[in-house]
PDB file of C-alpha atoms in Angstrom:
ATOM      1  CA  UNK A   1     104.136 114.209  71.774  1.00  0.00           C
ATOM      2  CA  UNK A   2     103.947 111.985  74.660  1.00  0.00           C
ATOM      3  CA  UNK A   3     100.761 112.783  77.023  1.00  0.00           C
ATOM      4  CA  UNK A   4     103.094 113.057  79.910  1.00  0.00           C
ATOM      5  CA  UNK A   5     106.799 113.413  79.771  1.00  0.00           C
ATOM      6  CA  UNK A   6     109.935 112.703  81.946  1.00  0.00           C
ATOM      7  CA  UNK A   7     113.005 113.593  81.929  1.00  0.00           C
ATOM      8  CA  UNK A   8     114.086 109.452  82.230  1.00  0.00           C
ATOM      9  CA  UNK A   9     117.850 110.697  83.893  1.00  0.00           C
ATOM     10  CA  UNK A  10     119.591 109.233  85.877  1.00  0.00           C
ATOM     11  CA  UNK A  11     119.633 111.815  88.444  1.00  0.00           C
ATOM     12  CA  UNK A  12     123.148 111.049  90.699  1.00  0.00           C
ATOM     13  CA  UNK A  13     123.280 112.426  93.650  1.00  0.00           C
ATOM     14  CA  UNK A  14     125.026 112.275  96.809  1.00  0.00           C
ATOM     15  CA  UNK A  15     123.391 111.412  99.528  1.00  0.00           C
ATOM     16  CA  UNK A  16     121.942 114.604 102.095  1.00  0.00           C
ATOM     17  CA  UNK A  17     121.190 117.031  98.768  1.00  0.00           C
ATOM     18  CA  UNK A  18     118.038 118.162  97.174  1.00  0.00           C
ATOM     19  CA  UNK A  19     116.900 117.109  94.406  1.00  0.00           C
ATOM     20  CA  UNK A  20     113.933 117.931  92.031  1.00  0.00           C
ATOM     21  CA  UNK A  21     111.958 116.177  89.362  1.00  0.00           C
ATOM     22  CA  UNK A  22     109.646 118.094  86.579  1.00  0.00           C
ATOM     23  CA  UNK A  23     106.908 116.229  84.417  1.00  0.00           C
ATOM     24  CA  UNK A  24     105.004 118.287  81.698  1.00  0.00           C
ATOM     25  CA  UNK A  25     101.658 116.968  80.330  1.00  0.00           C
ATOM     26  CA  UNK A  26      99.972 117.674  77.542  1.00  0.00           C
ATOM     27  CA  UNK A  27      96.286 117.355  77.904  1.00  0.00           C
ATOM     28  CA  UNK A  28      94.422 120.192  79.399  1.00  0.00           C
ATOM     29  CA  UNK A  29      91.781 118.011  80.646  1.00  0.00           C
ATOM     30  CA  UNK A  30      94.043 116.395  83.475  1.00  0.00           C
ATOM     31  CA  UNK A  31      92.678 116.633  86.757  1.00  0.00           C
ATOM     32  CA  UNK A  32      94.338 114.320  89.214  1.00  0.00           C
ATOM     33  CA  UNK A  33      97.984 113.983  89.264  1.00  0.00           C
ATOM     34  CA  UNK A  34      99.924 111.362  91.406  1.00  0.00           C
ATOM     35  CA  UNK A  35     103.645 110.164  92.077  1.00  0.00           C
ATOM     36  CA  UNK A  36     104.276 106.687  92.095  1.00  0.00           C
ATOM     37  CA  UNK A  37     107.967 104.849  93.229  1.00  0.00           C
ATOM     38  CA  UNK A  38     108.870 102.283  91.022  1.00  0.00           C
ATOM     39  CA  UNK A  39     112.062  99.745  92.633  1.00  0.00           C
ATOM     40  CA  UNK A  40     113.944  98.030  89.846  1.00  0.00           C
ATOM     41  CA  UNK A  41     111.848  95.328  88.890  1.00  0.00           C
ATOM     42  CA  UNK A  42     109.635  95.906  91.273  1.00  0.00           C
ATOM     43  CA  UNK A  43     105.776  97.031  90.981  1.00  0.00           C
ATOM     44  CA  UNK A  44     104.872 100.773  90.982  1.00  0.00           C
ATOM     45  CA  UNK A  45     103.694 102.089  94.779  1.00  0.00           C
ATOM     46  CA  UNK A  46     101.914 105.139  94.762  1.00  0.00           C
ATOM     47  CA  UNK A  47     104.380 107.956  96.466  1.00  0.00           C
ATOM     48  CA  UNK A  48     102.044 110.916  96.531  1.00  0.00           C
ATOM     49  CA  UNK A  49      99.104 112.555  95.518  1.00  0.00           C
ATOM     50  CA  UNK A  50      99.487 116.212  93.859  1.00  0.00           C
ATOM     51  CA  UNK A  51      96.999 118.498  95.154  1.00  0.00           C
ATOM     52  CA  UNK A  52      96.426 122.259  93.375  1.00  0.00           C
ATOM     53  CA  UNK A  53      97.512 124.179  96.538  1.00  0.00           C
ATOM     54  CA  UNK A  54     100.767 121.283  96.882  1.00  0.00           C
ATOM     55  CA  UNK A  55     101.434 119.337  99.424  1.00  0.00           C
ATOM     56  CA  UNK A  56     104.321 117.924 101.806  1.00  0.00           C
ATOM     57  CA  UNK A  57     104.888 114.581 103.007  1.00  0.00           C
ATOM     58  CA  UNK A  58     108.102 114.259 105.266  1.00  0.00           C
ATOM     59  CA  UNK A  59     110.897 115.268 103.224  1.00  0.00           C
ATOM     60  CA  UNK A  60     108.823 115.168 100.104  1.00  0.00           C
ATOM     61  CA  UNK A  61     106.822 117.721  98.311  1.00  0.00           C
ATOM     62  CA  UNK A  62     104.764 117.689  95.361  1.00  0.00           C
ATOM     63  CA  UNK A  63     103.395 120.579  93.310  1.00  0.00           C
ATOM     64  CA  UNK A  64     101.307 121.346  90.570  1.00  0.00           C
ATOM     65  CA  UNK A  65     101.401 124.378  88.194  1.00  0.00           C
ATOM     66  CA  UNK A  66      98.324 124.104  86.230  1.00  0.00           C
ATOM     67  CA  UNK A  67      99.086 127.154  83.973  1.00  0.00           C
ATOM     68  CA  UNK A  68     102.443 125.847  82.553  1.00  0.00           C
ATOM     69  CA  UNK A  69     100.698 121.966  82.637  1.00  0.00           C
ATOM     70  CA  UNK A  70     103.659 120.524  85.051  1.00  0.00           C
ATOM     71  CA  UNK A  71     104.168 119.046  88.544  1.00  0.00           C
ATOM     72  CA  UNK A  72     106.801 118.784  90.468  1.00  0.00           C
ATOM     73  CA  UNK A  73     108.249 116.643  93.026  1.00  0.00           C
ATOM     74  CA  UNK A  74     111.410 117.664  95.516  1.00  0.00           C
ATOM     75  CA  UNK A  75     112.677 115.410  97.876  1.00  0.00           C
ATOM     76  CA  UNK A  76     115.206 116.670 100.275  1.00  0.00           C
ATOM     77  CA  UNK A  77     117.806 115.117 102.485  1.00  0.00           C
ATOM     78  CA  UNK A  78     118.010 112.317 100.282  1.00  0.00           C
ATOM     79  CA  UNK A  79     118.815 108.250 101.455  1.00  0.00           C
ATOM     80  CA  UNK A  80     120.314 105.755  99.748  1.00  0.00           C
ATOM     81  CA  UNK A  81     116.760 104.211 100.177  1.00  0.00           C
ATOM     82  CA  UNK A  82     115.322 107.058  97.781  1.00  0.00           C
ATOM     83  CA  UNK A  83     116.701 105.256  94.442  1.00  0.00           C
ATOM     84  CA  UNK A  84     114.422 104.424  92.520  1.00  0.00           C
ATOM     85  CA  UNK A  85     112.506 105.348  89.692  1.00  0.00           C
ATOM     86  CA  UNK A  86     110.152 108.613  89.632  1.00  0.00           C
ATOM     87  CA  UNK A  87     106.702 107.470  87.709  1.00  0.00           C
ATOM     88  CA  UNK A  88     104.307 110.885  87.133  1.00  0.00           C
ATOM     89  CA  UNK A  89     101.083 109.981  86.288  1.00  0.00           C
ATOM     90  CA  UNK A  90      98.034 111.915  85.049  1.00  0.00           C
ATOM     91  CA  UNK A  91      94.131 111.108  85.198  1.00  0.00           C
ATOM     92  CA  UNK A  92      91.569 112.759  83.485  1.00  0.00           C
ATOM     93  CA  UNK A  93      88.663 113.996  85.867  1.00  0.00           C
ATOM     94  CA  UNK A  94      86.670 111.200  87.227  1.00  0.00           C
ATOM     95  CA  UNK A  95      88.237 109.023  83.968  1.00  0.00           C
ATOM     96  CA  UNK A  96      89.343 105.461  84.707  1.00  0.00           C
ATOM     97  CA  UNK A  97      92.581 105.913  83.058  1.00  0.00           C
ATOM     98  CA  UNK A  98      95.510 106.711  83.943  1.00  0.00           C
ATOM     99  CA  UNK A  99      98.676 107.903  81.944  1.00  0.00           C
ATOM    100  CA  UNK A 100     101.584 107.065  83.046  1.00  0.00           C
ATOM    101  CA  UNK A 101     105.216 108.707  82.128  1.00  0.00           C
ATOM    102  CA  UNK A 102     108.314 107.025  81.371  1.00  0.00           C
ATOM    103  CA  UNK A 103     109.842 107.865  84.785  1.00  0.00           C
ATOM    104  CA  UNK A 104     113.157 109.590  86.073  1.00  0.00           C
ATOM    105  CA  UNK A 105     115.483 107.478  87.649  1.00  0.00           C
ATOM    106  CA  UNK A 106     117.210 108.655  90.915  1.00  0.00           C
ATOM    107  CA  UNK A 107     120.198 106.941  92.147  1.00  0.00           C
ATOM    108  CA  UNK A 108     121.660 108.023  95.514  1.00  0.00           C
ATOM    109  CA  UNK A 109     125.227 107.507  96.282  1.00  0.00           C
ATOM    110  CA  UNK A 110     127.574 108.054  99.192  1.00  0.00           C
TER     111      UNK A 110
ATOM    112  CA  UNK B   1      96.649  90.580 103.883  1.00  0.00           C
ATOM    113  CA  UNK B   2      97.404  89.051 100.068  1.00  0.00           C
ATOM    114  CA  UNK B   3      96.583  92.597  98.322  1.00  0.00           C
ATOM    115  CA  UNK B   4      97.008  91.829  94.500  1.00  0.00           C
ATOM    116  CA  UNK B   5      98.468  88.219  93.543  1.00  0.00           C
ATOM    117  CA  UNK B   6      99.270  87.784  90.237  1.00  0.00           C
ATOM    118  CA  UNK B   7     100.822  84.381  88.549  1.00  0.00           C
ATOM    119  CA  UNK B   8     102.772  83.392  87.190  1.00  0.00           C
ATOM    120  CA  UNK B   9     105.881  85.860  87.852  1.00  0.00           C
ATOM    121  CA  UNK B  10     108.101  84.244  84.386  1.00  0.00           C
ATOM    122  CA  UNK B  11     107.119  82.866  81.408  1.00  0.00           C
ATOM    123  CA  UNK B  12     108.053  82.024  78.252  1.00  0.00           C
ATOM    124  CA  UNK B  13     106.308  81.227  75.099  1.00  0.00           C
ATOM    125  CA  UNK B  14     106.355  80.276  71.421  1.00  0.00           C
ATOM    126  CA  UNK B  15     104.721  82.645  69.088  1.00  0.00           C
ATOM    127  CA  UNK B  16     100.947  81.690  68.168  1.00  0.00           C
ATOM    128  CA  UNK B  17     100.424  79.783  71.794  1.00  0.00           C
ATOM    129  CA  UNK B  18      98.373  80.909  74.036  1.00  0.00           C
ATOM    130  CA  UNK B  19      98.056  81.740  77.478  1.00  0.00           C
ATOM    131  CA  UNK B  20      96.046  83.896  80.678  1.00  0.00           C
ATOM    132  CA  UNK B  21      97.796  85.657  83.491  1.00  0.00           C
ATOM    133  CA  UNK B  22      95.798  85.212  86.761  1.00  0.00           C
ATOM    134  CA  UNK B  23      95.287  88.627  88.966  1.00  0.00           C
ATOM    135  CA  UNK B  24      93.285  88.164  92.153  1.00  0.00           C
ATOM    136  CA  UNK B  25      92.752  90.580  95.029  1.00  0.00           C
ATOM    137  CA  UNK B  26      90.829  90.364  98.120  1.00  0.00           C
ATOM    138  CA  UNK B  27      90.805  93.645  98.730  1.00  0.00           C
ATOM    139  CA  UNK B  28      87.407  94.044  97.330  1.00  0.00           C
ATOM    140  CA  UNK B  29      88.216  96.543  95.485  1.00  0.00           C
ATOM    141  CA  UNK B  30      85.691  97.765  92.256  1.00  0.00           C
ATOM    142  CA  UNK B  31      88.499  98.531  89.459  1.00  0.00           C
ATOM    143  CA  UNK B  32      90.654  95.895  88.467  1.00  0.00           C
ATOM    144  CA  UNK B  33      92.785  97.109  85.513  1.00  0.00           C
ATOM    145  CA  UNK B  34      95.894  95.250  83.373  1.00  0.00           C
ATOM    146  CA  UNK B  35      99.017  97.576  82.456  1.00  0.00           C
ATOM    147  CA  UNK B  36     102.244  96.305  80.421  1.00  0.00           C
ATOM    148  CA  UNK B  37     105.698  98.243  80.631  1.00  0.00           C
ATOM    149  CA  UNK B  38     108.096  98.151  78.235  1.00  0.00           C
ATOM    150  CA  UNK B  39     111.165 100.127  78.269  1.00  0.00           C
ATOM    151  CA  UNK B  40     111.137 103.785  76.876  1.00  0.00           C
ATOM    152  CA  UNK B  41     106.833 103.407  77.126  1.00  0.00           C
ATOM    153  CA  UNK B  42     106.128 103.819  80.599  1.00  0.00           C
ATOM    154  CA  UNK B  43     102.957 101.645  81.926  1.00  0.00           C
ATOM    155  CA  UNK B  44      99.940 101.486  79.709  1.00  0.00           C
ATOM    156  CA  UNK B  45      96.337 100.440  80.062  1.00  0.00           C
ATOM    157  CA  UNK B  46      95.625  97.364  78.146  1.00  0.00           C
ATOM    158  CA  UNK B  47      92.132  96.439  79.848  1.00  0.00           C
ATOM    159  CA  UNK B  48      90.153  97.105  82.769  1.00  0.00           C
ATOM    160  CA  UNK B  49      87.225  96.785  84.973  1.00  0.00           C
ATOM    161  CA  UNK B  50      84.722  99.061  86.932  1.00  0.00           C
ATOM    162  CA  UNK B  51      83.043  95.800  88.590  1.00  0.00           C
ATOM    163  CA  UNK B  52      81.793  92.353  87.635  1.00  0.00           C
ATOM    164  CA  UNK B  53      80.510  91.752  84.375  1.00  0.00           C
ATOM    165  CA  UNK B  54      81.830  95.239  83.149  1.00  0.00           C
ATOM    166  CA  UNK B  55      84.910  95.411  81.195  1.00  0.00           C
ATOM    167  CA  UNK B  56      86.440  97.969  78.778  1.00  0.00           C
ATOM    168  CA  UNK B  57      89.390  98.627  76.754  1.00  0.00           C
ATOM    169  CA  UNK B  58      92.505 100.527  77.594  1.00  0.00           C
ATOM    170  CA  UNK B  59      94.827 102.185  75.488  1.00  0.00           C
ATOM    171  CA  UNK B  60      96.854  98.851  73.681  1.00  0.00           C
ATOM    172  CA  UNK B  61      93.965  95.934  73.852  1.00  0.00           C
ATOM    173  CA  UNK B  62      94.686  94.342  70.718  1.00  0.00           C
ATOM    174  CA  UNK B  63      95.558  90.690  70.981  1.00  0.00           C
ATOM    175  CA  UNK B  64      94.196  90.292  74.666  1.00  0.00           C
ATOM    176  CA  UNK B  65      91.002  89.553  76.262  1.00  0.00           C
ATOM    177  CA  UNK B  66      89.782  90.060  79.621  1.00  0.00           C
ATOM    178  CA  UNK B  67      86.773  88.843  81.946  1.00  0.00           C
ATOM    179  CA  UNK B  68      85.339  89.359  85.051  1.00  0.00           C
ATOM    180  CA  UNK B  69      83.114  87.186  86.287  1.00  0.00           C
ATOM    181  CA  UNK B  70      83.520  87.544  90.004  1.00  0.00           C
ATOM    182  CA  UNK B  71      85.209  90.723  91.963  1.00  0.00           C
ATOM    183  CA  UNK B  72      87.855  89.193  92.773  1.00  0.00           C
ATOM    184  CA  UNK B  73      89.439  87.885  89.878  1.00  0.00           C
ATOM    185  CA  UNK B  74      90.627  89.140  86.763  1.00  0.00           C
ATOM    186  CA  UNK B  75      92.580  86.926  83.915  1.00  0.00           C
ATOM    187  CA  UNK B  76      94.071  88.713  80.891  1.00  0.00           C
ATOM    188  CA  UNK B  77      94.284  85.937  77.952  1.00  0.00           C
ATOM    189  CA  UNK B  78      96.824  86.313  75.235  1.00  0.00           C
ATOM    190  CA  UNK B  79      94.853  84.555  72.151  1.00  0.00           C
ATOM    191  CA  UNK B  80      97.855  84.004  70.150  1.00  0.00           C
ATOM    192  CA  UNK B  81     101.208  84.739  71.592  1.00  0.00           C
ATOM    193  CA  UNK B  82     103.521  87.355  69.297  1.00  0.00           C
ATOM    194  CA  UNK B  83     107.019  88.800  69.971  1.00  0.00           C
ATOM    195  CA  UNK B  84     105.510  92.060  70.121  1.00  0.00           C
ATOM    196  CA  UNK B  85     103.973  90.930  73.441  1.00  0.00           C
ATOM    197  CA  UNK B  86     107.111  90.076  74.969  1.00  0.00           C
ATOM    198  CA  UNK B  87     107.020  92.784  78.093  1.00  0.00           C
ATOM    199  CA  UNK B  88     106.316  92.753  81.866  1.00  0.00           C
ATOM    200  CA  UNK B  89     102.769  92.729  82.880  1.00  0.00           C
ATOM    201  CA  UNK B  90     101.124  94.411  85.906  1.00  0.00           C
ATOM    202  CA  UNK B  91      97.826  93.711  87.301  1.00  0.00           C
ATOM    203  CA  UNK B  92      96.573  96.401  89.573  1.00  0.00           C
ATOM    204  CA  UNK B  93      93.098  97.612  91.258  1.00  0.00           C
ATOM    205  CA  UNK B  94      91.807 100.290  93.406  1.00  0.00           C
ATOM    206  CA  UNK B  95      88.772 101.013  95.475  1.00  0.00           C
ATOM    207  CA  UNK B  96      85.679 102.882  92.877  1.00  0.00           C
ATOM    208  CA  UNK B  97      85.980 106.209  94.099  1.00  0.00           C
ATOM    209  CA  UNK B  98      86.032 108.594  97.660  1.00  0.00           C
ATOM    210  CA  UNK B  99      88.730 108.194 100.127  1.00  0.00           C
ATOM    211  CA  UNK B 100      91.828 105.977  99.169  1.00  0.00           C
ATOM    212  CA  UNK B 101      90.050 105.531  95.242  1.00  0.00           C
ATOM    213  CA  UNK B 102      93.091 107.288  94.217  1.00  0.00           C
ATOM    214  CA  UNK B 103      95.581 104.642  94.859  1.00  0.00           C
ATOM    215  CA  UNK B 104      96.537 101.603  92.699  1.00  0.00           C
ATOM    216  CA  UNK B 105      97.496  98.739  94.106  1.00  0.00           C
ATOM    217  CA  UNK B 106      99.903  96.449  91.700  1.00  0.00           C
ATOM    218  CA  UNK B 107     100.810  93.150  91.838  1.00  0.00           C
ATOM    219  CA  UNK B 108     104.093  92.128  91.735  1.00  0.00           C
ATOM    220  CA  UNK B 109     104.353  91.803  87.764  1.00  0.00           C
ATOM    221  CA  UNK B 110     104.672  88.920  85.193  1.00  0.00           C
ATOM    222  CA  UNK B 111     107.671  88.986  82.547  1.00  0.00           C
ATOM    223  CA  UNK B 112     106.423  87.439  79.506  1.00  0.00           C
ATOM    224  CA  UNK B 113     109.142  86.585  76.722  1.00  0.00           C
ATOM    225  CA  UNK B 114     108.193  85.406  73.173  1.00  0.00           C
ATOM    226  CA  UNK B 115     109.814  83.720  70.893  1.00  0.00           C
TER     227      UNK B 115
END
């Protein structure tokens, strides 16, 4: 089993709606937990940081459910300018690695 | 403001050559660190850095080297090319810890290819 997993999609949605990504991980001993953006071949940018009690940015929001070992990301009124792909990525407490998943690709149409 | 440079962006090469991808950042950032992505894998940590001098291994190291002999730089040497190498390499690097240590900066990538 992958240490962190992602559903890879593609997610197609039209542009205005909701939409929300899940990523499980595996090891217990995560502590930090970011979302980076990833543009086709582009480098990863770091989106957000997931913080216990969650956390908003704009029309983005990030949550972490330590109990059931996910996080979350929803982005709402969605823009063309949102597709892209979803990279979750886990580090373990003050560790100097970081996991990466797969990522979940999000395409945006009219 | 540069960030992370990283050369060159394409290359190609026969199996059992040999080559190093530059990163650089003037950023002064602590942790330099070398990822490569191939499809279906996500990123993963091949080598990396807490400062000069110090180096460590990542998660997939074999058949690559690293230094760092200044803060700035740090190459990633393939010792002898193989197809399983053939991916798209990311140099990235980060402050050591406390406010904005959370966030990797990448360079723009190198896509490798061997034959």
């Amino acid at each position: 089993r992958k240490e962190v997993e992602q559903d890879p999609g593609p997610f197609n949605v039209p542009e205005g709606a909701t939409v929300a990504f899940n990523c499980t991980y595996s090891n217990s001993a995560s502590q930090s937990f970011f979302w980076y953006r990833q543009d086709c071949r582009k480098e990863p940018k770091l989106l957000m940081s997931v913080y216990s009690s969650g956390n908003e940015d704009g029309r983005f929001t990030a949550q972490l459910n330590r109990a059931s070992q996910y996080i979350s990301l929803l982005i709402r009124d969605s823009k063309l300018s949102d597709s892209a792909t979803y990279l979750c990525v886990a580090r373990k407490g003050g560790g100097n690695k970081l996991t990466f998943g797969t990522g979940t690709q999000l395409k945006v149409e009219l | 403001n540069a960030g992370v440079t990283q050369t060159p962006k394409f290359q190609v090469l026969k199996t059992g050559q040999s080559m190093t991808l530059q990163c650089a950042q003037d950023m002064n950032h602590e942790y330099m660190s070398w990822y490569r992505q191939d499809p279906g894998m996500g990123l993963r940590l091949i080598h990396y850095s807490v400062g000069a001098g110090i180096t460590d291994q990542g998660e997939v190291p074999n058949g690559y080297n690293v230094s760092r002999s200044t803060t700035e730089d740090f190459p990633l040497r393939l010792l002898s090319a193989a197809p399983s190498q053939t991916s798209v390499y990311f140099c990235a690097s980060r402050t050591g810890s406390g406010t904005g240590g959370e966030k990797l900066f990448f360079g723009s990538g190198t896509q490798l290819s061997v034959l």
